Short mmCIF file of the C-alpha atoms (twelve columns), coordinates in Angstrom:
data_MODEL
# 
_entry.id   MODEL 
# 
loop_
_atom_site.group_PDB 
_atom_site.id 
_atom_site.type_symbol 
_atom_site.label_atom_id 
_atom_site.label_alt_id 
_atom_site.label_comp_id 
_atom_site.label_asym_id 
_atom_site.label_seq_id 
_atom_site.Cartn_x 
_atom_site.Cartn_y 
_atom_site.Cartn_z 
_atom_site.pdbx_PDB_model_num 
ATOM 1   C CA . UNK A 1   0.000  0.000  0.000   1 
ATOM 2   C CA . UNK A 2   2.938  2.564  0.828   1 
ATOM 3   C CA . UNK A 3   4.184  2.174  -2.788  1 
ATOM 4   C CA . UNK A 4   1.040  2.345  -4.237  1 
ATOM 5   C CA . UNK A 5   0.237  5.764  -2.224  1 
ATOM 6   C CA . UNK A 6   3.888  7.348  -3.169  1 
ATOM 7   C CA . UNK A 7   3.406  6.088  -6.862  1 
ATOM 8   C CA . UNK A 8   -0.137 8.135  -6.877  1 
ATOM 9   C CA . UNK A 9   0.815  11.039 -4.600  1 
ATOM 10  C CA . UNK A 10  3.622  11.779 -7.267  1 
ATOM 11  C CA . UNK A 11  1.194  11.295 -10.124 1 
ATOM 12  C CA . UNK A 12  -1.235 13.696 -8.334  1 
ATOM 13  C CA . UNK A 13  1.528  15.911 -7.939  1 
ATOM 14  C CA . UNK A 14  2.864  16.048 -11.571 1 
ATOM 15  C CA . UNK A 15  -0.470 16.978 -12.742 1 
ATOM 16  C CA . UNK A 16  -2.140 20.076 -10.407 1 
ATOM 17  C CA . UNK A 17  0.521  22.246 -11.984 1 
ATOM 18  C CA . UNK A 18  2.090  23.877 -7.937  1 
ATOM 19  C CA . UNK A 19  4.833  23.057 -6.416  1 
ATOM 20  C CA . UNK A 20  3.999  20.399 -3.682  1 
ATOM 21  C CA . UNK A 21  5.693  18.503 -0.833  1 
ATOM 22  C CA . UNK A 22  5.115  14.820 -0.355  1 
ATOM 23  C CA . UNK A 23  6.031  14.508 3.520   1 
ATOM 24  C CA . UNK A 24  6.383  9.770  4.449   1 
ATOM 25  C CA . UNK A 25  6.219  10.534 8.225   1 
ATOM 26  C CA . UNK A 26  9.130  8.388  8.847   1 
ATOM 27  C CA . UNK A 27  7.737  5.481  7.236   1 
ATOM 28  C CA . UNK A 28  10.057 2.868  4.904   1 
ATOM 29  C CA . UNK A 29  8.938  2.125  1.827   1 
ATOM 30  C CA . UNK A 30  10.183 -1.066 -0.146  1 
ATOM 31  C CA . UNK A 31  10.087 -0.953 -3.600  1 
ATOM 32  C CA . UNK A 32  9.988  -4.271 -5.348  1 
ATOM 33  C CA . UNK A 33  9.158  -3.988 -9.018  1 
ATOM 34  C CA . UNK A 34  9.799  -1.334 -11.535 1 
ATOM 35  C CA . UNK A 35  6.867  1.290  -12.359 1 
ATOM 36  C CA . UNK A 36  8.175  2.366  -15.914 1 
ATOM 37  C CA . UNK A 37  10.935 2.578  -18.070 1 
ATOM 38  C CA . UNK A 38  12.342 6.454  -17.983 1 
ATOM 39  C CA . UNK A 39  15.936 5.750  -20.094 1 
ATOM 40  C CA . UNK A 40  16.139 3.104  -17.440 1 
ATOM 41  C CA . UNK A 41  14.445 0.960  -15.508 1 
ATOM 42  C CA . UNK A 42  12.533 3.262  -12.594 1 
ATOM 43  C CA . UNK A 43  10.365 2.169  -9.573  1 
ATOM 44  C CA . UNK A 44  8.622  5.247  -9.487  1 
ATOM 45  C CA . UNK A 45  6.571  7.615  -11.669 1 
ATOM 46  C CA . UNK A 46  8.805  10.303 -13.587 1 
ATOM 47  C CA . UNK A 47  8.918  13.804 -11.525 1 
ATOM 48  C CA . UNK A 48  7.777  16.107 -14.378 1 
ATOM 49  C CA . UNK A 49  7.152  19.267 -11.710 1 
ATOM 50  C CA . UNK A 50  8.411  20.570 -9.027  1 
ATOM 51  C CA . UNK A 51  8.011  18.115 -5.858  1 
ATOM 52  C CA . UNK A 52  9.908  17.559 -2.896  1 
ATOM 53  C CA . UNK A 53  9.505  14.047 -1.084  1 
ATOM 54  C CA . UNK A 54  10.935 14.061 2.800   1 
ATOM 55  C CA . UNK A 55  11.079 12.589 6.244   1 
ATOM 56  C CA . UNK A 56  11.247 8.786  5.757   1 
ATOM 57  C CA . UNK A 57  13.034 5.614  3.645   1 
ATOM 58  C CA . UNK A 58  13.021 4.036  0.490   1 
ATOM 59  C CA . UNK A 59  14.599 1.327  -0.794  1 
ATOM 60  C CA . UNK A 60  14.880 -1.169 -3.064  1 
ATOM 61  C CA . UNK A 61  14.048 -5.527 -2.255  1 
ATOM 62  C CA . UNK A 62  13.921 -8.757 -4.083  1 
ATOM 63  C CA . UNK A 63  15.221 -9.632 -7.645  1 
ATOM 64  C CA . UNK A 64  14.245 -6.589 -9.855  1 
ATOM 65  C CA . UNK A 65  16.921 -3.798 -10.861 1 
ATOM 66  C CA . UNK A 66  15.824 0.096  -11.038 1 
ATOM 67  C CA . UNK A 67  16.483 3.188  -9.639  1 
ATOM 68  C CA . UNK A 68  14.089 4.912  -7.910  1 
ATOM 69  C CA . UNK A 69  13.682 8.187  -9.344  1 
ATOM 70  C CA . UNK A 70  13.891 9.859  -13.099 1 
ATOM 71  C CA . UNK A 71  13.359 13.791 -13.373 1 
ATOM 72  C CA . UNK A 72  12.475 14.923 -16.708 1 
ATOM 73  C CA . UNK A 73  13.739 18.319 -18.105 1 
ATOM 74  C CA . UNK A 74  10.734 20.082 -16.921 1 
ATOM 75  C CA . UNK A 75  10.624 18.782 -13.500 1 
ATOM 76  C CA . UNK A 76  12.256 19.793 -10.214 1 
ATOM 77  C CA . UNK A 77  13.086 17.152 -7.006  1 
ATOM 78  C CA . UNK A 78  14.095 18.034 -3.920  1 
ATOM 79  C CA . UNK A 79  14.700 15.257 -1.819  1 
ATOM 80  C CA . UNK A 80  14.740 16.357 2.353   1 
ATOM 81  C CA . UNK A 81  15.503 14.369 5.065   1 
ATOM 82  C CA . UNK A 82  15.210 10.707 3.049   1 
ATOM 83  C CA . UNK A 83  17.624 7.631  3.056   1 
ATOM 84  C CA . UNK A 84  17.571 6.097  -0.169  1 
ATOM 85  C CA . UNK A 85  19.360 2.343  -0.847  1 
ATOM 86  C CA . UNK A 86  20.036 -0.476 -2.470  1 
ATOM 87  C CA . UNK A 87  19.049 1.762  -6.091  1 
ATOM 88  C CA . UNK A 88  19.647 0.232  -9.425  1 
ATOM 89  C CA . UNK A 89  21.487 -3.104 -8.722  1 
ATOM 90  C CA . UNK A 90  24.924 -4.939 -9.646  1 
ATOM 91  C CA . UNK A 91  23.560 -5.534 -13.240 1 
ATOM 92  C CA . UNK A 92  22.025 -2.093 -13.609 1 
ATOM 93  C CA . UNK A 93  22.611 -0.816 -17.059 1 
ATOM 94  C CA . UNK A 94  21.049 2.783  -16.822 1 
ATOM 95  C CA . UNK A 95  22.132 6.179  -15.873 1 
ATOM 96  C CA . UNK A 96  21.972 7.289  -11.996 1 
ATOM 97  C CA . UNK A 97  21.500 3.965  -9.635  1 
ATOM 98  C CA . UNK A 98  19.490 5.893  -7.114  1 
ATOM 99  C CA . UNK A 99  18.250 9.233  -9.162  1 
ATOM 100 C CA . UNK A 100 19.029 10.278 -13.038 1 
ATOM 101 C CA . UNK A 101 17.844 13.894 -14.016 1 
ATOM 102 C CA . UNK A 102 17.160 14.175 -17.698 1 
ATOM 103 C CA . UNK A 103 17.820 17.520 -19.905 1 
ATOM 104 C CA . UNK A 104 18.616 20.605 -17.524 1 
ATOM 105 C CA . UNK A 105 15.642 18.643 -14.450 1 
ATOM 106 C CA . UNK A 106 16.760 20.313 -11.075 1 
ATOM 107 C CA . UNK A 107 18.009 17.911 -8.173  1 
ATOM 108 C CA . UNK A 108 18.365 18.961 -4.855  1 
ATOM 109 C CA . UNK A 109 19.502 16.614 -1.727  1 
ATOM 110 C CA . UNK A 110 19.164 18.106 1.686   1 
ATOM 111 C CA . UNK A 111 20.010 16.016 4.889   1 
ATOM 112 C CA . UNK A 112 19.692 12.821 2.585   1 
ATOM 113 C CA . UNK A 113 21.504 9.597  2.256   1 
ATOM 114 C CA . UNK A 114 22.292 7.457  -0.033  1 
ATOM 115 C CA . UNK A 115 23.699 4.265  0.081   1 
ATOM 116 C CA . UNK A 116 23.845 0.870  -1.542  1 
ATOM 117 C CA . UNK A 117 23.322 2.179  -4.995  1 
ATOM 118 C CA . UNK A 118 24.742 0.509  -8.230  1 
ATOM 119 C CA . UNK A 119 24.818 1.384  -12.131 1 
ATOM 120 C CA . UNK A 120 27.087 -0.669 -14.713 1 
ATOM 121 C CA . UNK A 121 26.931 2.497  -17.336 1 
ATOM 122 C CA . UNK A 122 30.160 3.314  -18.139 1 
ATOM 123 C CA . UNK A 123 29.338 7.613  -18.030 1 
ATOM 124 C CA . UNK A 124 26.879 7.477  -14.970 1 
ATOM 125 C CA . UNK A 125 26.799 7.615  -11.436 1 
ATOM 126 C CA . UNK A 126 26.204 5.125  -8.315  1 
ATOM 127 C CA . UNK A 127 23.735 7.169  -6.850  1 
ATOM 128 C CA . UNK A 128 23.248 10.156 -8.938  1 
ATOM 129 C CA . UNK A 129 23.540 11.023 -12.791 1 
ATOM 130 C CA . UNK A 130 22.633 14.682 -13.351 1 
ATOM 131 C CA . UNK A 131 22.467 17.372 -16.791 1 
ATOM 132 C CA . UNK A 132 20.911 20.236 -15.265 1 
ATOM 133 C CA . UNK A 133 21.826 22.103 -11.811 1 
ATOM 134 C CA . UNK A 134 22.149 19.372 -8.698  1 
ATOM 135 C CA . UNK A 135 22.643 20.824 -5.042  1 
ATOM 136 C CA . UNK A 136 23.662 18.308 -2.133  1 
ATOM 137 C CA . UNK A 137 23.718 20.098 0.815   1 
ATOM 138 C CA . UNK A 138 24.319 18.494 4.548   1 
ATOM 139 C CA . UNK A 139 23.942 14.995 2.748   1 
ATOM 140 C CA . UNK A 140 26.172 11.768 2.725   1 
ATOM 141 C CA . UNK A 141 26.623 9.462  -0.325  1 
ATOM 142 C CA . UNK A 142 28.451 5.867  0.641   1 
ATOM 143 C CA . UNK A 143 29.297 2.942  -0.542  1 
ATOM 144 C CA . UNK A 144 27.867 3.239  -3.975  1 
ATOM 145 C CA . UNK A 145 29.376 2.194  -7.151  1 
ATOM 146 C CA . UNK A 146 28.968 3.299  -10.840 1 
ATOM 147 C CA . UNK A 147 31.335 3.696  -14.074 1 
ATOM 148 C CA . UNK A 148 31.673 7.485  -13.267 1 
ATOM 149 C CA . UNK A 149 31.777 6.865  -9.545  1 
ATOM 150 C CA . UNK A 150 29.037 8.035  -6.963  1 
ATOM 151 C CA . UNK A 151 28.299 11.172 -8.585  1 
ATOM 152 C CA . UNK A 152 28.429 11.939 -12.386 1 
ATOM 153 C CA . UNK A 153 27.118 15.378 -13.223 1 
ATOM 154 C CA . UNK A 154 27.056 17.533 -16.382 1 
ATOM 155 C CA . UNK A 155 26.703 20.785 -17.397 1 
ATOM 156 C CA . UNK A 156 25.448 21.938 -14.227 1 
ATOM 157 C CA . UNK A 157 26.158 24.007 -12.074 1 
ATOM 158 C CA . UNK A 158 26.992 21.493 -9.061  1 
ATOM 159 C CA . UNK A 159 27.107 22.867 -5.520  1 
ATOM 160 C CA . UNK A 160 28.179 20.319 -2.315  1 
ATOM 161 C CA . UNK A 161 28.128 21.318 0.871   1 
ATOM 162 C CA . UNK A 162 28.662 20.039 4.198   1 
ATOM 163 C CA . UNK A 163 28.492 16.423 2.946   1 
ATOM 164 C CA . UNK A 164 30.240 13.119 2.837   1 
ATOM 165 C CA . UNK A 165 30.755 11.839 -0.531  1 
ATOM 166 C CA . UNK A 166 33.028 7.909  0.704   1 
ATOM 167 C CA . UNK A 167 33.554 4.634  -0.095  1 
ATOM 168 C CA . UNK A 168 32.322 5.187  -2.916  1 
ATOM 169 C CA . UNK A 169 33.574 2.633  -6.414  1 
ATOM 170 C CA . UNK A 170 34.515 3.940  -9.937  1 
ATOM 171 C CA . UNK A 171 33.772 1.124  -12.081 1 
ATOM 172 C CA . UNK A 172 36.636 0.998  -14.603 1 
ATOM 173 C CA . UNK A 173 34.830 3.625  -16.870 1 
ATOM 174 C CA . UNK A 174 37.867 5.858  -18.426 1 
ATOM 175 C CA . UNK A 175 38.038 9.283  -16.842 1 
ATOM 176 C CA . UNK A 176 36.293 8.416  -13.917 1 
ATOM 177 C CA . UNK A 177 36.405 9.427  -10.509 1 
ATOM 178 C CA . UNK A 178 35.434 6.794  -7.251  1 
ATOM 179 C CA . UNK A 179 33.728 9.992  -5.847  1 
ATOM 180 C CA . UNK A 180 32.896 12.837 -8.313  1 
ATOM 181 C CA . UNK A 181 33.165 12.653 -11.622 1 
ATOM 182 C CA . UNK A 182 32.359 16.251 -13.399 1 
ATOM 183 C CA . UNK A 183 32.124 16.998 -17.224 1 
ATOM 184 C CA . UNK A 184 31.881 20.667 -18.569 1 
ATOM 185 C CA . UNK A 185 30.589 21.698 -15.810 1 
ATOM 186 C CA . UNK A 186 30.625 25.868 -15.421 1 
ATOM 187 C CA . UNK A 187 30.016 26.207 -11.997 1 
ATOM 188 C CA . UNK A 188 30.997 23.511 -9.664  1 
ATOM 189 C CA . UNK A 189 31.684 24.882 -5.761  1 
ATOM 190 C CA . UNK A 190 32.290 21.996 -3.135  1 
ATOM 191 C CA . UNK A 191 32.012 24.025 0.607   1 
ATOM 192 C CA . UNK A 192 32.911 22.589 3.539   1 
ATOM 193 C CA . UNK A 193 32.776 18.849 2.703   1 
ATOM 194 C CA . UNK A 194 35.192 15.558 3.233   1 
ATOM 195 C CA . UNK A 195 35.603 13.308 -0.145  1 
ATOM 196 C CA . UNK A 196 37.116 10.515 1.429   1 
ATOM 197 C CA . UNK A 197 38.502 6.489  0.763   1 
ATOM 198 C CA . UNK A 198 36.812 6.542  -2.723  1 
ATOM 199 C CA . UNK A 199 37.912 4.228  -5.200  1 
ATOM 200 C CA . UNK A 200 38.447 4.115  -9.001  1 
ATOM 201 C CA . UNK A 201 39.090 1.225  -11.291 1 
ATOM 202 C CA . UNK A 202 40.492 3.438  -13.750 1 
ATOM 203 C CA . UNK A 203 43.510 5.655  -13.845 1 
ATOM 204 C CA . UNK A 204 42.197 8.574  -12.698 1 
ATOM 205 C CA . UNK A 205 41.627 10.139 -9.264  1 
ATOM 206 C CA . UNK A 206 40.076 8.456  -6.706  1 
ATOM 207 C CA . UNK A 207 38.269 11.552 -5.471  1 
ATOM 208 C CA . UNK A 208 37.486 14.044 -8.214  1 
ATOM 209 C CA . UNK A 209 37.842 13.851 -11.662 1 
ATOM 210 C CA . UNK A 210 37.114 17.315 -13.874 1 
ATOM 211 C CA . UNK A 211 36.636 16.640 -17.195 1 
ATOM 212 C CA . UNK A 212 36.241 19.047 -20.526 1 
ATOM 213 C CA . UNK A 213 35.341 22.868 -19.382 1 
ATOM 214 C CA . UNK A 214 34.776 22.018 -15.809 1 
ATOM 215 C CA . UNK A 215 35.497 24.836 -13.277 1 
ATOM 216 C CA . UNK A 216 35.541 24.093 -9.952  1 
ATOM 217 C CA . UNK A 217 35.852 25.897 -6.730  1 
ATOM 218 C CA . UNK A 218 37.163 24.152 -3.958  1 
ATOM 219 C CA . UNK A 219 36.827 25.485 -0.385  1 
ATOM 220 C CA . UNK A 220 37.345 24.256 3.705   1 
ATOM 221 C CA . UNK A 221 37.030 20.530 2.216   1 
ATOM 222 C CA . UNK A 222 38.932 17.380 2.701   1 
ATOM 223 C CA . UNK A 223 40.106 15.375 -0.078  1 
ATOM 224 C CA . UNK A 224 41.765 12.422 1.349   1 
ATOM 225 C CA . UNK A 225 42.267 8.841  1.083   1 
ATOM 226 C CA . UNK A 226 41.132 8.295  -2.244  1 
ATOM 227 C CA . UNK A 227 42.824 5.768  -4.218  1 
ATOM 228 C CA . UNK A 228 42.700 4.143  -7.901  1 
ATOM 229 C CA . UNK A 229 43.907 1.162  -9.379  1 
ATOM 230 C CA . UNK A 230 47.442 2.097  -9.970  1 
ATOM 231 C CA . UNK A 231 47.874 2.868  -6.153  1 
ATOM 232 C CA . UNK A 232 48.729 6.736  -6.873  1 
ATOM 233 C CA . UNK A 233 46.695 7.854  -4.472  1 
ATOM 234 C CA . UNK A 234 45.584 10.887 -6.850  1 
ATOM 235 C CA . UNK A 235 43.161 12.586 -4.960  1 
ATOM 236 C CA . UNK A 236 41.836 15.514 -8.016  1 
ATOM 237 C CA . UNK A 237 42.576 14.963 -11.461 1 
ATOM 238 C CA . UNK A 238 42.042 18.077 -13.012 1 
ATOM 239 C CA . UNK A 239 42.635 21.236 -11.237 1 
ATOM 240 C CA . UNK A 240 40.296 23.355 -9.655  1 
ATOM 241 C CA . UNK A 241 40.197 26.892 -10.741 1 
ATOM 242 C CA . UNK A 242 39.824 28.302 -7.006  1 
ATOM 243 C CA . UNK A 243 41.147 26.546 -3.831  1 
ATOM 244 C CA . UNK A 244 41.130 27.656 -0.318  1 
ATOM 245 C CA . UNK A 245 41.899 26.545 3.097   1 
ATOM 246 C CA . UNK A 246 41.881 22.563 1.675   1 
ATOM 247 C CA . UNK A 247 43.671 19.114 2.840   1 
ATOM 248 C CA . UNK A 248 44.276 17.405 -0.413  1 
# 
């Protein structure tokens, strides 16, 4: 019944044309089966306006492989005070194991986790693939493991802040990070945050990779036990237009 409710709640949502807030009241809510294919595999409807989902748990059980959420270019998520896990799966062959934004869709994670989340696609994230402008503020993303690490974003711009972005896996994609892997990305700022004992397959950093156009701006943050398969122990490949008060 819980899915069933969150499946129609965002339906309802998508379609009365506000903004609106979908609050779980600390309730868990186990996803077995997908709800629709979005690019991938995705256990819940598409997010087509702008909704924010808080307070409670979802996750993923039994044999099935998805994500949980897909944001089209229109739509807007915010996700508040959630844990998300066990997204996509170790077979997963879409974009974004826990959440994949389509076209310039907005994500924003506030005092979220997620954990558990896999993708096998070679240019997306663990937990999150993102085009458009993705905020992660007070959040933690660990142990999660896609081609382009936890986190591949685009285009942008990409602010993290206060969060935990470790033990995270790259998954042997070339140019990937085990953390953060950012491609032409204009505006990137990471505030006040520890990337930590992430791990890449490929050559590349462990922690950040900035690909293409990418400027970043990199301030009070750890960078620090990050490793890849060559045992370099690069931390950033790339380097970050502005740095500041940093242990790298």
């Amino acid at each position: 019944a819980r899915v069933a409710n969150l499946r129609s709640a965002i339906q309802c949502a998508n379609l009365n044309g506000t903004a609106d807030i979908i609050n779980l009241n600390g309730q868990t809510v186990e996803i077995g089966d997908s709800f629709a294919d979005y690019s991938g595999a995705t256990g819940l409807p598409q997010i087509t306006s702008n909704i924010t989902i808080r307070n409670g748990t979802i996750t993923r059980t039994g044999a099935s492989q998805f994500r949980f959420f897909s944001v089209s270019a229109a739509g807007a998520l915010s996700v508040r005070d959630l844990t998300l896990s066990n997204g996509g799966g170790a077979t997963y062959a879409s974009s974004g194991g826990a959440i994949s934004t389509l076209g310039t869709g907005a994500l924003n994670l506030i005092n979220t986790s997620i954990t558990g989340s896999q993708s096998t696609a070679t240019t997306g994230g663990g937990a999150v693939t993102t085009a458009g402008a993705l905020n992660i503020v007070n959040s933690s993303l660990r142990g999660n493991a896609g081609g382009r690490g936890a986190i591949a974003a685009t285009s942008g711009p990409v602010l993290i802040q206060n969060s935990l972005i470790a033990g995270n896996v790259g998954t042997a994609s070339p140019s990937s990070a085990g953390g953060i892997t950012l491609s032409n990305v204009a505006t990137a700022t990471i505030t006040n945050s520890t990337i930590a004992s992430n791990f890449t397959a490929a050559s590349q950093a462990g922690g950040i990779q900035l690909l293409g156009t990418t400027s970043l701006a990199l301030r009070n943050s750890i960078v620090w036990g990050n490793d890849n398969a060559q045992g370099t122990g690069t931390q950033i490949s790339g380097v970050p237009t502005t740095v500041g008060n940093n242990l790298v």
